Coordinates of C-alpha atoms in Angstrom, one line a residue:
Chain A
X1 CA 7.2 -17.4 -24.7
X2 CA 5.8 -20.1 -26.9
X3 CA 7.0 -18.4 -30.1
X4 CA 9.0 -20.4 -32.5
X5 CA 7.9 -23.8 -31.3
X6 CA 5.4 -26.0 -33.2
X7 CA 2.4 -27.4 -31.2
X8 CA 3.9 -30.9 -31.2
X9 CA 7.2 -29.6 -29.9
X10 CA 5.5 -27.7 -27.1
X11 CA 3.7 -30.9 -26.1
X12 CA 7.0 -32.8 -26.0
X13 CA 8.6 -30.0 -24.0
X14 CA 5.8 -30.0 -21.5
X15 CA 6.0 -33.8 -21.1
X16 CA 9.7 -33.9 -20.6
X17 CA 9.8 -30.9 -18.3
X18 CA 7.0 -32.4 -16.3
X19 CA 9.1 -35.6 -16.0
X20 CA 12.1 -33.6 -15.0
X21 CA 9.9 -31.9 -12.5
X22 CA 8.8 -35.3 -11.1
X23 CA 12.4 -36.1 -10.2
X24 CA 12.7 -32.7 -8.4
X25 CA 9.3 -33.6 -6.8
X26 CA 10.8 -36.8 -5.5
X27 CA 13.7 -35.1 -3.7
X28 CA 11.3 -32.4 -2.4
X29 CA 8.9 -35.0 -1.0
X30 CA 11.6 -37.0 0.7
X31 CA 13.1 -33.8 2.2
X32 CA 9.8 -32.4 3.2
X33 CA 8.5 -35.6 4.8
X34 CA 11.3 -35.5 7.3
X35 CA 11.0 -31.7 7.8
X36 CA 7.3 -31.8 8.1
X37 CA 7.1 -34.6 10.7
X38 CA 9.8 -32.9 12.8
X39 CA 8.2 -29.4 12.5
X40 CA 4.7 -30.8 12.9
X41 CA 5.5 -32.7 16.0
X42 CA 8.2 -30.8 17.8
X43 CA 7.9 -27.3 16.4
X44 CA 11.6 -27.4 15.6
X45 CA 12.6 -25.9 12.3
X46 CA 15.6 -28.0 11.4
X47 CA 17.9 -25.6 9.4
X48 CA 20.4 -28.4 9.1
X49 CA 18.0 -30.7 7.2
X50 CA 19.8 -30.0 3.9
X51 CA 23.1 -31.1 5.4
X52 CA 21.5 -34.3 6.6
X53 CA 20.5 -34.9 3.0
X54 CA 24.1 -34.1 1.8
X55 CA 25.4 -36.5 4.5
X56 CA 23.3 -39.2 2.8
X57 CA 24.7 -38.2 -0.6
X58 CA 28.2 -38.5 0.7
X59 CA 27.4 -41.9 2.2
X60 CA 26.1 -43.0 -1.2
X61 CA 29.3 -41.7 -2.8
X62 CA 31.4 -43.6 -0.2
X63 CA 29.4 -46.8 -0.7
X64 CA 29.8 -46.6 -4.5
X65 CA 33.5 -46.2 -4.1
X66 CA 33.8 -49.1 -1.7
X67 CA 31.9 -51.3 -4.1
X68 CA 34.0 -50.2 -7.0
X69 CA 37.2 -51.0 -5.1
X70 CA 36.3 -54.1 -3.2
X71 CA 33.3 -55.7 -4.9
X72 CA 33.0 -54.6 -8.5
X73 CA 31.0 -57.6 -9.4
X74 CA 28.2 -56.5 -7.0
X75 CA 28.3 -52.9 -8.2
X76 CA 24.9 -53.2 -10.0
X77 CA 23.2 -53.5 -6.6
X78 CA 25.3 -51.0 -4.6
X79 CA 22.5 -48.4 -4.6
X80 CA 20.3 -50.4 -2.3
X81 CA 23.1 -50.8 0.2
X82 CA 23.9 -47.1 -0.2
X83 CA 20.3 -46.1 0.7
X84 CA 20.5 -48.2 3.8
X85 CA 23.9 -46.7 4.8
X86 CA 22.6 -43.2 4.1
X87 CA 19.5 -43.8 6.2
X88 CA 21.4 -45.3 9.2
X89 CA 24.1 -42.6 9.1
X90 CA 21.8 -39.6 8.9
X91 CA 19.4 -41.2 11.4
X92 CA 22.1 -42.0 13.9
X93 CA 23.6 -38.5 13.7
X94 CA 20.0 -37.1 14.0
X95 CA 19.5 -39.1 17.2
X96 CA 22.8 -37.8 18.6
X97 CA 22.0 -34.2 17.7
X98 CA 18.6 -34.5 19.3
X99 CA 20.2 -35.8 22.5
X100 CA 23.0 -33.3 22.6
X101 CA 21.4 -30.2 21.3
X102 CA 17.7 -30.1 20.5
X103 CA 16.5 -31.8 23.7
X104 CA 18.0 -28.9 25.7
X105 CA 16.1 -26.3 23.7
X106 CA 12.5 -27.5 23.7
X107 CA 11.5 -24.6 26.0
X108 CA 13.0 -22.1 23.5
X109 CA 11.7 -23.0 20.1
X110 CA 13.1 -20.0 18.3
X111 CA 16.6 -20.8 19.5
X112 CA 16.4 -24.2 17.8
X113 CA 16.4 -22.3 14.5
X114 CA 19.7 -20.6 15.4
X115 CA 21.2 -23.8 16.9
X116 CA 20.3 -25.9 13.9
X117 CA 21.6 -23.2 11.6
X118 CA 24.9 -23.3 13.5
X119 CA 24.8 -27.1 13.2
X120 CA 24.4 -26.8 9.4
X121 CA 27.5 -24.6 9.2
X122 CA 29.5 -27.1 11.3
X123 CA 28.3 -29.9 9.1
X124 CA 29.2 -28.1 5.9
X125 CA 32.7 -27.5 7.2
X126 CA 33.0 -31.1 8.4
X127 CA 32.1 -32.2 4.8
X128 CA 34.7 -29.8 3.4
X129 CA 37.4 -31.1 5.7
X130 CA 36.6 -34.7 5.2
X131 CA 35.6 -35.0 1.6
X132 CA 37.1 -31.8 0.1
X133 CA 35.5 -28.7 -1.3
X134 CA 35.2 -30.0 -4.8
X135 CA 32.0 -31.5 -6.0
X136 CA 31.9 -35.3 -6.2
X137 CA 29.7 -37.3 -8.6
X138 CA 28.5 -40.8 -8.1
X139 CA 29.0 -43.5 -10.8
X140 CA 25.7 -45.1 -11.6
X141 CA 25.5 -48.8 -12.4
X142 CA 24.8 -49.6 -16.1
X143 CA 21.2 -50.6 -15.7
X144 CA 20.3 -47.1 -14.3
X145 CA 21.9 -45.2 -17.2
X146 CA 20.2 -44.2 -20.4
X147 CA 16.6 -43.4 -21.1
X148 CA 13.5 -44.9 -22.6
X149 CA 12.4 -43.5 -25.9
X150 CA 8.6 -43.0 -25.5
X151 CA 8.0 -41.2 -28.7
X152 CA 10.3 -39.6 -31.3
X153 CA 10.7 -36.4 -29.3
X154 CA 10.0 -37.6 -25.7
X155 CA 12.4 -39.7 -23.7
X156 CA 12.4 -40.4 -20.0
X157 CA 15.5 -41.3 -17.9
X158 CA 15.7 -44.6 -16.2
X159 CA 17.3 -43.3 -13.0
X160 CA 14.4 -40.7 -12.8
X161 CA 11.9 -43.5 -12.9
X162 CA 13.8 -45.3 -10.3
X163 CA 14.0 -42.3 -8.0
X164 CA 10.2 -41.8 -8.3
X165 CA 9.4 -45.4 -7.5
X166 CA 11.7 -45.2 -4.5
X167 CA 9.9 -42.0 -3.3
X168 CA 6.5 -43.6 -3.7
X169 CA 7.6 -46.6 -1.6
X170 CA 9.2 -44.5 1.2
X171 CA 6.1 -42.2 1.3
X172 CA 3.9 -45.3 1.6
X173 CA 6.0 -46.7 4.4
X174 CA 6.0 -43.4 6.3
X175 CA 2.2 -43.1 5.8
X176 CA 1.8 -46.7 7.1
X177 CA 4.0 -45.9 10.1
X178 CA 2.1 -42.8 10.9
X179 CA -1.4 -44.2 10.6
X180 CA -1.0 -47.8 11.5
X181 CA 1.9 -48.2 14.1
X182 CA 2.1 -47.5 17.8
X183 CA 4.8 -44.9 17.1
X184 CA 2.5 -43.1 14.6
X185 CA -0.3 -43.1 17.1
X186 CA 1.9 -41.5 19.7
X187 CA 3.3 -39.0 17.2
X188 CA -0.2 -37.9 16.2
X189 CA -1.3 -37.5 19.8
X190 CA 1.8 -35.4 20.5
X191 CA 1.1 -33.2 17.5
X192 CA -2.5 -32.7 18.5
X193 CA -1.8 -31.9 22.2
X194 CA 1.6 -32.4 23.7
X195 CA 0.7 -31.8 27.4
X196 CA -2.3 -34.1 27.2
X197 CA -0.4 -36.8 25.4
X198 CA 2.0 -36.8 28.2
X199 CA -0.8 -37.0 30.8
X200 CA -2.3 -39.9 28.8
X201 CA 0.9 -41.8 29.4
X202 CA 2.9 -41.1 26.3
X203 CA 6.6 -40.5 26.8
X204 CA 6.8 -37.5 24.6
X205 CA 10.6 -37.0 24.9
X206 CA 11.3 -40.5 23.6
X207 CA 8.8 -40.0 20.7
X208 CA 10.6 -36.7 19.9
X209 CA 13.9 -38.4 19.7
X210 CA 12.6 -41.2 17.5
X211 CA 10.8 -38.7 15.2
X212 CA 13.9 -36.5 14.8
X213 CA 16.1 -39.5 14.0
X214 CA 13.6 -40.8 11.5
X215 CA 13.2 -37.4 9.9
X216 CA 16.9 -37.1 9.5
X217 CA 17.2 -40.7 8.2
X218 CA 14.6 -39.9 5.5
X219 CA 16.7 -36.9 4.6
X220 CA 19.6 -39.2 4.2
X221 CA 17.6 -41.3 1.7
X222 CA 16.7 -38.1 -0.1
X223 CA 20.5 -37.6 -0.4
X224 CA 20.9 -40.9 -2.1
X225 CA 18.3 -39.9 -4.6
X226 CA 19.9 -36.5 -4.9
X227 CA 23.2 -38.0 -6.2
X228 CA 21.4 -38.9 -9.4
X229 CA 20.2 -35.4 -10.3
X230 CA 22.9 -33.2 -8.9
X231 CA 26.6 -33.3 -7.9
X232 CA 27.3 -33.5 -4.2
X233 CA 29.2 -30.6 -2.6
X234 CA 29.4 -29.4 1.0
X235 CA 27.0 -26.6 0.4
X236 CA 24.6 -28.3 -2.0
X237 CA 22.0 -28.8 0.7
X238 CA 21.5 -25.1 1.1
X239 CA 19.9 -24.8 -2.3
X240 CA 17.2 -27.2 -1.3
X241 CA 16.3 -26.1 2.3
X242 CA 14.4 -23.0 1.3
X243 CA 12.3 -24.8 -1.3
X244 CA 11.6 -27.6 1.2
X245 CA 10.4 -25.1 3.8
X246 CA 8.1 -23.6 1.2
X247 CA 6.8 -27.1 0.5
X248 CA 6.1 -27.8 4.2
X249 CA 4.4 -24.4 4.9
X250 CA 2.4 -24.5 1.7
X251 CA 1.2 -28.0 2.4
X252 CA 0.2 -27.4 6.0
X253 CA 2.7 -28.8 8.4
X254 CA 0.5 -31.6 9.8
X255 CA -0.8 -33.1 6.6
X256 CA 1.1 -35.8 4.7
X257 CA -1.2 -35.4 1.7
X258 CA -0.7 -31.7 1.7
X259 CA 3.0 -32.1 1.7
X260 CA 2.9 -34.3 -1.3
X261 CA 0.5 -32.0 -3.2
X262 CA 2.5 -28.9 -2.5
X263 CA 5.8 -30.6 -3.4
X264 CA 4.1 -31.5 -6.7
X265 CA 2.8 -28.0 -7.4
X266 CA 6.0 -26.3 -6.6
X267 CA 8.3 -28.7 -8.4
X268 CA 6.2 -28.8 -11.5
X269 CA 5.7 -25.1 -11.9
X270 CA 9.4 -24.6 -11.2
X271 CA 10.5 -27.2 -13.8
X272 CA 8.1 -26.2 -16.5
X273 CA 8.6 -22.4 -16.1
X274 CA 12.4 -22.9 -16.1
X275 CA 12.4 -24.1 -19.6
X276 CA 10.6 -21.1 -21.0
X277 CA 11.8 -18.3 -18.7
X278 CA 15.1 -17.9 -16.8
X279 CA 15.8 -19.8 -13.6
X280 CA 15.2 -16.7 -11.4
X281 CA 12.0 -15.7 -13.2
X282 CA 10.7 -19.2 -12.7
X283 CA 11.5 -18.9 -9.0
X284 CA 9.8 -15.5 -8.8
X285 CA 6.7 -16.9 -10.5
X286 CA 6.5 -20.0 -8.3
X287 CA 6.9 -17.9 -5.2
X288 CA 4.2 -15.5 -6.3
X289 CA 1.8 -18.4 -6.9
X290 CA 2.6 -19.8 -3.4
X291 CA 2.3 -16.4 -1.7
X292 CA -1.1 -15.8 -3.4
X293 CA -2.4 -19.2 -2.4
X294 CA -1.2 -18.8 1.1
X295 CA -3.0 -15.5 1.4
X296 CA -6.2 -17.3 0.5
X297 CA -5.4 -20.3 2.8
X298 CA -3.0 -19.3 5.5
X299 CA -3.3 -22.7 7.2
X300 CA -1.9 -24.6 4.2
X301 CA -3.5 -26.6 1.4
X302 CA -5.0 -29.5 3.4
X303 CA -6.1 -29.2 7.0
X304 CA -8.7 -31.4 8.6
X305 CA -11.8 -29.7 9.8
X306 CA -13.2 -30.9 13.2
X307 CA -15.1 -29.3 16.1
X308 CA -13.0 -27.5 18.6
Chain B
X1 CA -3.8 -45.5 48.0
X2 CA -3.3 -41.8 47.2
X3 CA -1.6 -39.7 49.9
X4 CA -1.0 -36.0 49.3
X5 CA 1.3 -34.5 51.9
X6 CA 2.1 -30.8 52.3
X7 CA 1.7 -30.2 48.6
X8 CA 2.4 -26.6 47.3
X9 CA 2.3 -25.5 43.7
X10 CA 3.0 -22.1 42.1
X11 CA 2.8 -20.4 38.7
X12 CA 6.1 -18.6 38.6
X13 CA 6.4 -16.6 41.9
X14 CA 2.7 -16.7 42.8
X15 CA 1.9 -19.7 45.0
X16 CA -1.7 -20.9 44.5
X17 CA -1.7 -24.2 46.4
X18 CA -0.6 -24.1 50.0
X19 CA 0.4 -27.2 52.0
X20 CA -2.5 -29.4 50.9
X21 CA -3.0 -32.6 52.8
X22 CA -5.4 -35.4 52.1
X23 CA -5.6 -39.1 51.5
X24 CA -8.0 -41.3 49.4
X25 CA -8.6 -44.9 50.2
X26 CA -9.2 -47.6 47.6
X27 CA -12.7 -47.6 46.4
X28 CA -13.4 -44.1 47.7
X29 CA -14.8 -41.3 45.6
X30 CA -13.7 -37.9 46.8
X31 CA -15.1 -34.7 45.4
X32 CA -13.1 -31.4 45.7
X33 CA -15.4 -28.5 45.5
X34 CA -14.9 -24.7 45.5
X35 CA -15.4 -21.6 43.5
X36 CA -13.5 -20.7 40.3
X37 CA -9.9 -19.7 41.0
X38 CA -9.6 -21.5 44.3
X39 CA -7.0 -24.0 43.1
X40 CA -9.0 -27.1 42.2
X41 CA -7.6 -27.4 38.7
X42 CA -4.1 -26.5 39.9
X43 CA -4.4 -29.3 42.4
X44 CA -5.4 -31.8 39.7
X45 CA -2.6 -30.6 37.4
X46 CA 0.0 -30.9 40.1
X47 CA -1.2 -34.4 41.0
X48 CA -0.8 -35.6 37.3
X49 CA 2.5 -33.6 36.9
X50 CA 1.5 -30.9 34.4
X51 CA 2.5 -28.4 37.0
X52 CA 5.6 -29.5 39.0
X53 CA 5.0 -29.1 42.7
X54 CA 7.0 -26.5 44.6
X55 CA 7.2 -28.8 47.7
X56 CA 5.4 -31.7 49.3
X57 CA 4.7 -35.3 48.3
X58 CA 2.2 -37.2 46.2
X59 CA 2.3 -40.8 47.1
X60 CA 0.8 -43.6 45.1
X61 CA 0.7 -46.8 47.0
X62 CA 3.4 -45.4 49.3
X63 CA 5.9 -44.3 46.7
X64 CA 6.4 -40.6 46.0
X65 CA 5.8 -39.6 42.4
X66 CA 6.0 -35.8 42.8
X67 CA 9.3 -35.6 40.9
X68 CA 8.2 -37.7 37.9
X69 CA 7.0 -36.5 34.5
X70 CA 3.3 -37.0 33.7
X71 CA 3.7 -40.2 31.6
X72 CA 5.7 -41.8 34.4
X73 CA 3.0 -41.0 36.9
X74 CA 0.5 -42.6 34.5
X75 CA 2.7 -45.7 34.5
X76 CA 2.5 -45.7 38.4
X77 CA -1.3 -45.8 38.3
X78 CA -2.6 -42.2 38.0
X79 CA -5.0 -41.3 35.2
X80 CA -6.3 -37.8 34.3
X81 CA -9.4 -36.5 32.7
X82 CA -8.7 -32.9 32.0
X83 CA -11.0 -29.9 32.1
X84 CA -12.5 -29.3 28.7
X85 CA -11.9 -33.0 27.8
X86 CA -8.9 -32.4 25.5
X87 CA -9.4 -35.4 23.4
X88 CA -7.3 -35.6 20.2
X89 CA -9.7 -34.1 17.7
X90 CA -8.2 -35.4 14.5
X91 CA -7.8 -39.0 15.7
X92 CA -10.6 -41.6 15.7
X93 CA -12.4 -42.6 18.8
X94 CA -10.5 -45.9 18.8
X95 CA -7.2 -44.2 18.4
X96 CA -7.9 -41.8 21.2
X97 CA -8.5 -44.8 23.6
X98 CA -5.4 -46.5 22.3
X99 CA -3.2 -43.5 23.4
X100 CA -4.1 -44.5 26.9
X101 CA -3.1 -48.0 26.2
X102 CA 0.5 -47.2 25.2
X103 CA 1.7 -47.1 28.8
X104 CA 0.4 -50.6 29.5
X105 CA 2.1 -52.2 26.5
X106 CA -1.2 -53.9 25.5
X107 CA -2.7 -53.7 22.0
X108 CA -6.3 -54.5 22.6
X109 CA -8.8 -52.1 24.3
X110 CA -10.2 -53.9 27.3
X111 CA -13.8 -55.1 26.7
X112 CA -15.1 -53.4 29.9
X113 CA -14.5 -49.9 28.4
X114 CA -17.0 -50.6 25.7
X115 CA -19.4 -52.1 28.2
X116 CA -19.3 -48.8 30.2
X117 CA -19.5 -46.6 27.1
X118 CA -21.4 -48.5 24.3
X119 CA -21.6 -45.3 22.3
X120 CA -17.8 -45.3 21.8
X121 CA -18.0 -48.8 20.3
X122 CA -20.6 -47.6 17.9
X123 CA -18.6 -44.5 16.9
X124 CA -15.1 -46.0 17.1
X125 CA -14.2 -45.0 13.5
X126 CA -15.4 -41.4 13.9
X127 CA -13.0 -38.5 14.6
X128 CA -13.0 -37.5 18.2
X129 CA -13.4 -33.9 17.3
X130 CA -16.8 -34.7 15.6
X131 CA -18.4 -36.1 18.8
X132 CA -20.8 -34.1 21.0
X133 CA -19.6 -32.7 24.3
X134 CA -21.0 -35.6 26.4
X135 CA -19.6 -38.2 24.0
X136 CA -16.2 -36.5 24.2
X137 CA -16.3 -36.6 28.0
X138 CA -17.0 -40.3 27.8
X139 CA -14.1 -40.7 25.4
X140 CA -11.8 -38.7 27.8
X141 CA -12.8 -41.1 30.7
X142 CA -12.3 -44.1 28.5
X143 CA -8.9 -42.9 27.4
X144 CA -7.9 -42.5 31.1
X145 CA -9.3 -46.0 32.0
X146 CA -7.3 -47.6 29.2
X147 CA -4.1 -47.0 31.1
X148 CA -5.4 -49.3 33.8
X149 CA -5.2 -46.8 36.6
X150 CA -5.5 -47.2 40.4
X151 CA -6.4 -43.6 40.8
X152 CA -8.6 -41.6 38.5
X153 CA -8.5 -37.8 38.5
X154 CA -11.3 -35.8 36.9
X155 CA -11.3 -32.1 36.5
X156 CA -14.9 -30.7 36.1
X157 CA -16.4 -33.5 34.1
X158 CA -19.8 -31.9 34.0
X159 CA -18.6 -28.6 32.4
X160 CA -20.7 -27.8 29.3
X161 CA -22.7 -31.0 29.4
X162 CA -26.4 -31.4 29.5
X163 CA -28.1 -32.5 32.8
X164 CA -29.3 -35.9 31.7
X165 CA -25.7 -36.9 30.7
X166 CA -24.3 -35.5 33.9
X167 CA -26.5 -38.1 35.7
X168 CA -25.0 -40.8 33.4
X169 CA -21.5 -39.7 34.2
X170 CA -22.2 -40.0 37.9
X171 CA -23.6 -43.4 37.5
X172 CA -20.6 -44.6 35.4
X173 CA -18.1 -43.3 37.9
X174 CA -19.8 -45.3 40.7
X175 CA -20.0 -48.3 38.4
X176 CA -16.2 -48.0 37.7
X177 CA -15.5 -47.8 41.4
X178 CA -17.7 -50.8 42.2
X179 CA -16.1 -52.9 39.4
X180 CA -12.4 -52.1 40.1
X181 CA -12.2 -50.6 43.6
X182 CA -10.4 -47.7 42.0
X183 CA -10.1 -44.4 43.9
X184 CA -11.6 -41.4 42.2
X185 CA -10.9 -37.8 42.9
X186 CA -13.2 -35.3 41.1
X187 CA -13.2 -31.5 41.1
X188 CA -16.6 -30.0 40.7
X189 CA -18.8 -27.0 41.1
X190 CA -22.1 -28.6 40.4
X191 CA -23.4 -29.5 43.9
X192 CA -26.1 -32.0 42.7
X193 CA -23.5 -34.0 40.9
X194 CA -21.1 -33.9 43.9
X195 CA -23.9 -35.2 46.2
X196 CA -24.8 -37.8 43.7
X197 CA -21.3 -39.3 43.3
X198 CA -19.1 -38.6 46.3
X199 CA -18.3 -40.5 49.4
X200 CA -16.4 -37.6 50.9
X201 CA -16.4 -33.9 50.1
X202 CA -13.4 -31.6 50.5
X203 CA -13.9 -27.8 50.1
X204 CA -11.1 -25.7 48.7
X205 CA -10.7 -22.0 49.3
X206 CA -7.7 -19.9 48.3
X207 CA -5.5 -22.9 47.7
X208 CA -6.2 -24.7 51.0
X209 CA -8.6 -27.4 52.0
X210 CA -10.9 -25.6 54.5
X211 CA -13.6 -28.1 55.1
X212 CA -14.1 -31.9 54.9
X213 CA -17.2 -33.9 55.3
X214 CA -18.5 -37.4 54.7
X215 CA -21.4 -37.7 52.2
X216 CA -23.7 -39.1 55.0
X217 CA -25.0 -36.4 57.1
X218 CA -23.4 -33.6 55.1
X219 CA -24.7 -30.1 55.7
X220 CA -25.7 -29.3 52.1
X221 CA -26.4 -25.6 53.0
X222 CA -22.9 -25.3 54.4
X223 CA -21.3 -26.7 51.2
X224 CA -23.6 -24.5 49.1
X225 CA -22.3 -21.4 50.9
X226 CA -18.8 -22.3 49.9
X227 CA -19.9 -22.5 46.3
X228 CA -22.1 -19.3 46.2
X229 CA -20.6 -16.4 44.4

């Protein structure tokens, strides 16, 4: 597959595809973070996670429009406002969904799969009714456009760099919350042993609601990032949900580091292989690698070892 | 302090706890003894709310808590040290204790806990899952004490622990009682530990309390007969 390229060209291709992979990696990480903390803590597989992401993307689209219409002079900074709006909107809907739907299904974990899948269909149709079936794109402010010329043959996009910085920051904040805050302490206790956490005085239901809201909110931010690499349509979330599940399972649902490492592996192999093979062959190869590794390590990449 | 009235509990259709009645006064240590499968753990679990009671009342300081979830009972002053310890293995010793602190709203672990269990201070950064059985038991008690309870429930605290540490645990329980005037209910099968720690002994058989005796003048042979297999 390397026929017809010079060695230098192959180097450049790898570098640029790796960089493109890093943007995909950012979206995966943001999606998987939310999915992993929700699945790790509550055992709920949120099939509507992709739609929460798309909700964030639509919020970004709306915010950019509002800025263009009412405050064009502040357009350069709209993206930061949009991220906040996306987080709050997805988080608030997440809280409401937990309260109306998920809360009632904790004793039937498999049914949450069906219920959230139904929710995803409802959300898709709601997007279609409200925003229309056509794809929408977001206008980027000038400073995010263009790319940096690293060498003659390698260039990196500025918005890609921005998305990655954003992802690193959000991951750091989530890690801090999980390992340094009272909420994180309670989440980890519930993940370890729900019944005992309750008997130690932790209001597990309240923690569940907060976690679900936060997970969905992060998906909203992922949606903001997503607007830079893809166009937003009612069903665009579907394309990402399967890959994100793969990331979560491969990484080990309870490990933040595992989630990041697995998002990296999957996005990089996907992106690099896509250039040389077709899109579907790239997917097949990635899946084969993941399946092979999961056979060797069924518990995921990173799992802490302690005495039982 | 703790009044249990007509308490019944069931797993599905099979009732395993039948109309249990007893009270514990402040500063009293009560041991519930009995063979395996007689309902001791079920009694403990229904007191803390892991198993909802079928009927009856559990009163803490005169208010019925039997309809509340576990964490709300902890807020009312119950604390639970489960069988098998069930500490959070991947969390550090300090974090384990802090989970008990959540309900009080405090952020600092009370100094007395580390006075009672100096080993936990020394190991505070280790993961709970890497401690020995005896240390984990101390950690489980410390976690329960962090919620500042009025009533401490312990389910077989001597299970799987070496004899010298069993003596330590008995000493610590009496020390806690002397310091705080807490009431302590402990389920046990090890008679020597029971005689070492308890003020009063209740014997359970088939989900009922069939015998009750004060520590002073207890007929050890009679209790031992209830424990013999």
